[in-house]
Short mmCIF file of C-alpha atoms in Angstrom, two decimals:
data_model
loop_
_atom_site.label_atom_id
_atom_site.label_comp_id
_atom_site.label_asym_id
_atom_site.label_seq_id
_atom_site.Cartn_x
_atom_site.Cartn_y
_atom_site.Cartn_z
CA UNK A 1 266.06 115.81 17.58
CA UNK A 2 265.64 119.15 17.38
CA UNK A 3 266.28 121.02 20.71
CA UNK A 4 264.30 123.65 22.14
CA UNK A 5 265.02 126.70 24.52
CA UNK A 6 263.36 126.66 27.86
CA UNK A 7 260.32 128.74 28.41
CA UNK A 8 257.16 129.55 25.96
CA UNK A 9 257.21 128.07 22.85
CA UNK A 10 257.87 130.57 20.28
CA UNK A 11 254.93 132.51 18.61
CA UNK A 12 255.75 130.52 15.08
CA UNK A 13 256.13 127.17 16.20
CA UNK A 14 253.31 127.29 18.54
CA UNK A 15 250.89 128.34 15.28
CA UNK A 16 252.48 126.58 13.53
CA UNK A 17 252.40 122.75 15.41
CA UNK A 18 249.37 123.59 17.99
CA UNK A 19 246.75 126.66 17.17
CA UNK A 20 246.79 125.19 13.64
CA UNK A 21 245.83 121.40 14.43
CA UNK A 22 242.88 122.67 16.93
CA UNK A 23 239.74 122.30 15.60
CA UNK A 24 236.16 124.57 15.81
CA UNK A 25 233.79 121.60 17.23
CA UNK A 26 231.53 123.13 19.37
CA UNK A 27 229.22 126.99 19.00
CA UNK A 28 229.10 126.94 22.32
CA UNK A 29 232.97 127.88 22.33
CA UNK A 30 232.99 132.09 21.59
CA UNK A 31 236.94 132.58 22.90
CA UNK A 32 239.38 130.22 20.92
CA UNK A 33 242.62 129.41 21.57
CA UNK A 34 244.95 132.32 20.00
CA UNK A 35 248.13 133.89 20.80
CA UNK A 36 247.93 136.69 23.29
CA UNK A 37 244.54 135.25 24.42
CA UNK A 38 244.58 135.14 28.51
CA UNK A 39 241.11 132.37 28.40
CA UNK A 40 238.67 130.41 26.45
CA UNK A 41 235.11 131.22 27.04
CA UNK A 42 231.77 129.27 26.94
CA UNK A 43 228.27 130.63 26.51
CA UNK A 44 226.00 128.25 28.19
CA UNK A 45 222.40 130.35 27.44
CA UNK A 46 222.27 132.69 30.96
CA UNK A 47 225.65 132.82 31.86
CA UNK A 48 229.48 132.92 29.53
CA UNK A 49 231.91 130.49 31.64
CA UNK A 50 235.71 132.28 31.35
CA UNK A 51 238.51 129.49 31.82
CA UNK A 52 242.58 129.40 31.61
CA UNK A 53 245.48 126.94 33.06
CA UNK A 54 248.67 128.18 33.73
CA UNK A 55 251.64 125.72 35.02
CA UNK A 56 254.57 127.06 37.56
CA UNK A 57 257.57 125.54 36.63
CA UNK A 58 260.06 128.23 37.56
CA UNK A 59 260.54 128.38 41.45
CA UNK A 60 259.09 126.61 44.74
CA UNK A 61 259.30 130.05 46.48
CA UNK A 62 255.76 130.49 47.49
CA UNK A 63 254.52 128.41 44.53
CA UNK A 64 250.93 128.03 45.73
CA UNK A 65 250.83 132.07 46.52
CA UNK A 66 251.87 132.70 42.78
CA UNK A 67 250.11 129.63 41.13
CA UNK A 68 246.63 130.53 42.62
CA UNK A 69 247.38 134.69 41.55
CA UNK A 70 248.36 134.05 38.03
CA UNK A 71 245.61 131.56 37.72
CA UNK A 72 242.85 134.19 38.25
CA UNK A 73 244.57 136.86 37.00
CA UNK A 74 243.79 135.21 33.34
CA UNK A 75 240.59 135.51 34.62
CA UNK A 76 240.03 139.34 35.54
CA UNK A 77 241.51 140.19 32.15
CA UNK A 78 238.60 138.93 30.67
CA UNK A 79 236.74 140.90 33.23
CA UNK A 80 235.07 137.83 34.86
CA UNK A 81 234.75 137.10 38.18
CA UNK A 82 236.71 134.34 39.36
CA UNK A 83 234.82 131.60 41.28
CA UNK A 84 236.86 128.03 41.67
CA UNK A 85 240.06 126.37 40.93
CA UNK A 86 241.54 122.82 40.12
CA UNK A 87 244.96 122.15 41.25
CA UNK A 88 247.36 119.71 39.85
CA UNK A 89 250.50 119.28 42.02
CA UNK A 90 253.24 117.01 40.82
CA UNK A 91 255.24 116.12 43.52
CA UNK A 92 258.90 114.90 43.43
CA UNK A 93 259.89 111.68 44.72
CA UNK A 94 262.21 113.74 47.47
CA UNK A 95 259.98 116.22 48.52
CA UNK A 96 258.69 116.27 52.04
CA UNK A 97 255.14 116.43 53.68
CA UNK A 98 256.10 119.35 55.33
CA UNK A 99 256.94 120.86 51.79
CA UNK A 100 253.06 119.66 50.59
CA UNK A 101 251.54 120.69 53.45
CA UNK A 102 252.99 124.35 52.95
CA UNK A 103 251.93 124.66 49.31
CA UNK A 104 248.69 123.46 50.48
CA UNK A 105 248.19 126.25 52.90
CA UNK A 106 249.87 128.29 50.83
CA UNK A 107 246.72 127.52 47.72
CA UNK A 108 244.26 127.61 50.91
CA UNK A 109 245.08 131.02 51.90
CA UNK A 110 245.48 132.21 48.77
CA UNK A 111 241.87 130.95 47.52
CA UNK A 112 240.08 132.60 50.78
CA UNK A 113 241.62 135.73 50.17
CA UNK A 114 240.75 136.51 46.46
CA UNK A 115 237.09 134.46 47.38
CA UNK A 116 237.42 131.35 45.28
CA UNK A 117 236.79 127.35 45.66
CA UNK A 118 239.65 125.26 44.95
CA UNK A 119 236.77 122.83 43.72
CA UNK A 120 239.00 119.56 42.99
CA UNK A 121 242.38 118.48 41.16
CA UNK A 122 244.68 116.29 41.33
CA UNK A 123 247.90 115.17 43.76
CA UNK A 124 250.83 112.99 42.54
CA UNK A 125 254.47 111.84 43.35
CA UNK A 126 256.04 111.11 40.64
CA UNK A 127 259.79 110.87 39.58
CA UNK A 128 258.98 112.63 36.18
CA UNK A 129 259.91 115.65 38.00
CA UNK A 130 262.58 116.69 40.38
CA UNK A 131 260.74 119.94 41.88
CA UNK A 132 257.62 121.00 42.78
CA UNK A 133 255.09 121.71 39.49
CA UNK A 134 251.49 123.24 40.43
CA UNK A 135 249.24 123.16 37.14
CA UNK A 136 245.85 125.58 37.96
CA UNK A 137 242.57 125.80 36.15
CA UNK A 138 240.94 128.89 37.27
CA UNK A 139 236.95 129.00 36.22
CA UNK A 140 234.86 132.54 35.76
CA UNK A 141 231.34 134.00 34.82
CA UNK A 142 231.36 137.01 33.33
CA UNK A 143 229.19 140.05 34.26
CA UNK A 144 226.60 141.08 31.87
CA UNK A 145 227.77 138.49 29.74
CA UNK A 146 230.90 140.45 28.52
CA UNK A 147 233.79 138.91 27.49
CA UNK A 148 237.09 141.35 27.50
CA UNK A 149 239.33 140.25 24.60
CA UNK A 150 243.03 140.42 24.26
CA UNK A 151 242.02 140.86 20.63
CA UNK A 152 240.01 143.77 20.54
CA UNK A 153 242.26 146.59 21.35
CA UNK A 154 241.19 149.60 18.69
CA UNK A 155 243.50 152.43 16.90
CA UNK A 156 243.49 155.35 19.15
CA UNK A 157 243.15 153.52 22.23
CA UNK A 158 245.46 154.71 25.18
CA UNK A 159 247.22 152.00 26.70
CA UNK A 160 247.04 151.75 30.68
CA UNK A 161 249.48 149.69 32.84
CA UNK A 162 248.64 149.21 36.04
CA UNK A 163 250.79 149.29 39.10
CA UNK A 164 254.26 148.58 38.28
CA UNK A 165 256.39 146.52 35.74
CA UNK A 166 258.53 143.20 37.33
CA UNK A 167 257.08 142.67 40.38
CA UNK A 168 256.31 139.18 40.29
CA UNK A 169 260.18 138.71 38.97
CA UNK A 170 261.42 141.08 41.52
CA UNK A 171 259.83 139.07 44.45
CA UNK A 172 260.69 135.50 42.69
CA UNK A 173 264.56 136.79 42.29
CA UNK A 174 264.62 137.86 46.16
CA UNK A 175 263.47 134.73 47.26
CA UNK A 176 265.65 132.65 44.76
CA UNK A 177 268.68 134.37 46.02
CA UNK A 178 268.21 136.01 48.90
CA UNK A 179 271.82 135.37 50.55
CA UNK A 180 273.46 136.87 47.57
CA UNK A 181 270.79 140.41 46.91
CA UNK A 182 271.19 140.78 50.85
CA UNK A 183 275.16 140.52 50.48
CA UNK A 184 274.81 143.46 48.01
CA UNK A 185 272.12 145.57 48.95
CA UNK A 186 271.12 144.80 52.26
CA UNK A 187 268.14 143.39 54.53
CA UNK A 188 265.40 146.21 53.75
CA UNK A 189 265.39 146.32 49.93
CA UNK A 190 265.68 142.42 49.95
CA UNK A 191 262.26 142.28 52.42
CA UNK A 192 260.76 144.81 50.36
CA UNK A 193 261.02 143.21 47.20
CA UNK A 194 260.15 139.63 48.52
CA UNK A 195 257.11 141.47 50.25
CA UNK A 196 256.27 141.86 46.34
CA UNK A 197 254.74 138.82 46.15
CA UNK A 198 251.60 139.99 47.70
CA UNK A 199 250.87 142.39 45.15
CA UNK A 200 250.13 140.64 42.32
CA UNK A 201 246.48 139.79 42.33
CA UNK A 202 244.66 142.02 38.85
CA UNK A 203 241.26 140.45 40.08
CA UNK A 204 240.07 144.28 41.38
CA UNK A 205 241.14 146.59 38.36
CA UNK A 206 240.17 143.94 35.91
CA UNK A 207 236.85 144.36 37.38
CA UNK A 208 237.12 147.65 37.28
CA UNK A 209 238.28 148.56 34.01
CA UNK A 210 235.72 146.08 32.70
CA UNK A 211 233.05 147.99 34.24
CA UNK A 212 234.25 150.74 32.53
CA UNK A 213 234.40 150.19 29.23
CA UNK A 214 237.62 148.79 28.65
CA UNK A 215 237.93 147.26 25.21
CA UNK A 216 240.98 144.91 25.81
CA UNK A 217 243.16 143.32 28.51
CA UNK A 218 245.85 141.68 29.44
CA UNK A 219 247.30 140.14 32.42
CA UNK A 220 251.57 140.94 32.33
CA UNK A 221 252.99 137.30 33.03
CA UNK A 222 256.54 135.85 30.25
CA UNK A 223 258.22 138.77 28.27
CA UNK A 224 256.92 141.02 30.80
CA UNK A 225 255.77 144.76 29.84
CA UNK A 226 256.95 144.70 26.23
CA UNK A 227 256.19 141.24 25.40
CA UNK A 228 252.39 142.14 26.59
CA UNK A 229 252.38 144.76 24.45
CA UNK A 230 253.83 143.39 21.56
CA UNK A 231 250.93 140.48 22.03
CA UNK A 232 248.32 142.58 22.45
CA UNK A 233 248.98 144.28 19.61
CA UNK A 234 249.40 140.62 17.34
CA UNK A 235 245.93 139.78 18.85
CA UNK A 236 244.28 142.87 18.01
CA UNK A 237 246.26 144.10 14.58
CA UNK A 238 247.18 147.09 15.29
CA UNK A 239 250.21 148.98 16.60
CA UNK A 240 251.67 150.81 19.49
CA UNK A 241 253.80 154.04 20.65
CA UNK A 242 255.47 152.69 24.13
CA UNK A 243 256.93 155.80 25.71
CA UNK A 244 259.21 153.59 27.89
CA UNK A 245 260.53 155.92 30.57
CA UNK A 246 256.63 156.84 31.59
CA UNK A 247 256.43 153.12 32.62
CA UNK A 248 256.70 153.29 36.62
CA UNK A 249 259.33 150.57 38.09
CA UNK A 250 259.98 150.68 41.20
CA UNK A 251 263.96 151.10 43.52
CA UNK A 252 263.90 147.33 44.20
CA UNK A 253 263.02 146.37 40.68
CA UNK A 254 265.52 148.28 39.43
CA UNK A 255 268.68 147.58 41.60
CA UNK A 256 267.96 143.88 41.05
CA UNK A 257 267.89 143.90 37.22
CA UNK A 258 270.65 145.92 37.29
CA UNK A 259 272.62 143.25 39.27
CA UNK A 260 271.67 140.54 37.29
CA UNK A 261 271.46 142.56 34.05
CA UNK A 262 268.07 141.73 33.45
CA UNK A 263 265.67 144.34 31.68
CA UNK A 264 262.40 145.57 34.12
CA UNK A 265 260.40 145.69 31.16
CA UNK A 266 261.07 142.00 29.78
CA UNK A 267 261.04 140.67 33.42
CA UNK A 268 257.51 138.33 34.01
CA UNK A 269 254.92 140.84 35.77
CA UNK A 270 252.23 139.41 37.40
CA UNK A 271 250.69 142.27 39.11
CA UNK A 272 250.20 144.43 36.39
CA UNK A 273 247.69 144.63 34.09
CA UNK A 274 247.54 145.83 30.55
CA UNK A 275 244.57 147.22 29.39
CA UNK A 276 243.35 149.05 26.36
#
């Protein structure tokens, strides 16, 4: 048995044992499945139908709050506008109905605020697991029947990042060990990085930048800053001059790397948005 590291499959083995077995079956389908690609899309006549899943597997720390961002951030880099999720929760055999019912509210609050339908799923206990897993599948229609690609990033393009690198990481890390960050750098920068969380919805300058012209984007989740460039750049074929000091992180982001000598830049970003 050959063992794996935890996280993404690699780029090679994932061409190599999924995007190359996956067949081109329907017309209908005008997004495939490719690396660096944030959805599929659908043209059904009058309207293109955006879609993309995305599991949390890394913390329970305000799980629904991240699962329900990241969902529909997919989404706005495709500049569509979100409209309804499904919701797979896996529950373990432990957990409480406390902990469902907060996760709940948590997906609840979460959908009302960035005007969405969770519009069905699924709910399980199962011992398969031994914490919490949310699986979303966020669904989109684009506007003007424009699909933003990953893939179509041009030579000469400048690249914008929006707001700042490792903030979803940041926030995850503060909540994930909060006793310890407070221990070394006290109440305030701990609060201020868990406050984080709340900033990492790309649903508004997706739409924006879509609007505008943009010709490719990408929402910053695994590998972070670098590893969204890099994929970018796969998708599209071209290549890029990252001037990495111009790349804004901020005090809190910084101060935690450092203590767990992490790299901002590599660390996963939700909140950010690449675009080209």
């Amino acid at each position: 048995m050959n063992l794996m590291d935890i996280g993404k499959l690699p780029n090679e083995i994932l061409n190599s044992l999924v995007l190359n077995k996956l067949q081109n079956n329907r017309k209908e389908v005008i997004v495939r499945p490719s690396i660096g690609e944030d959805c599929g899309a659908v043209d059904f006549g009058r309207e293109i139908c955006v879609i993309s899943t995305d599991p949390i597997t890394g913390t329970e720390n305000q799980i629904g709050t991240i699962a329900v961002n990241v969902a529909l951030n997919d989404i706005a880099s495709s500049g569509a506008e979100p409209i309804g999720l499904m919701v797979t929760m896996l529950i373990p055999p432990e957990a409480s109905l406390s902990s469902v019912e907060n996760i709940v509210n948590q997906l609840a609050e979460e959908a009302k605020k960035t005007n969405v339908d969770i519009i069905g799923g699924h709910t399980e206990v199962t011992d398969a697991v031994n914490r919490f897993v949310l699986s979303i599948t966020a669904i989109g229609k684009t506007i003007n029947r424009t699909v933003v690609r990953t893939s179509d990033a041009k030579p000469g393009d400048d690249l914008i990042l929006t707001k700042y690198a490792g903030l979803e990481g940041t926030s995850i890390l503060a909540y994930d060990y909060e006793k310890e960050l407070t221990d070394k750098f006290g109440k305030e920068i701990v609060e201020n990085a868990k406050s984080l969380i709340q900033d990492i919805s790309v649903i508004k300058e997706g739409l924006i930048a879509a609007k505008f012209g943009a010709h490719a984007m990408h929402d910053v989740t695994e590998g972070g800053v670098l590893g969204a460039v890099w994929e970018m750049c796969h998708a599209s074929g071209c290549g890029a001059k990252v001037y990495k000091n111009e790349i804004p992180v901020l005090k809190e982001t910084k101060l935690i790397c450092e203590h767990f000598d992490l790299d901002p830049l590599k660390l996963i970003s939700s909140g950010c948005m690449l675009i080209a």
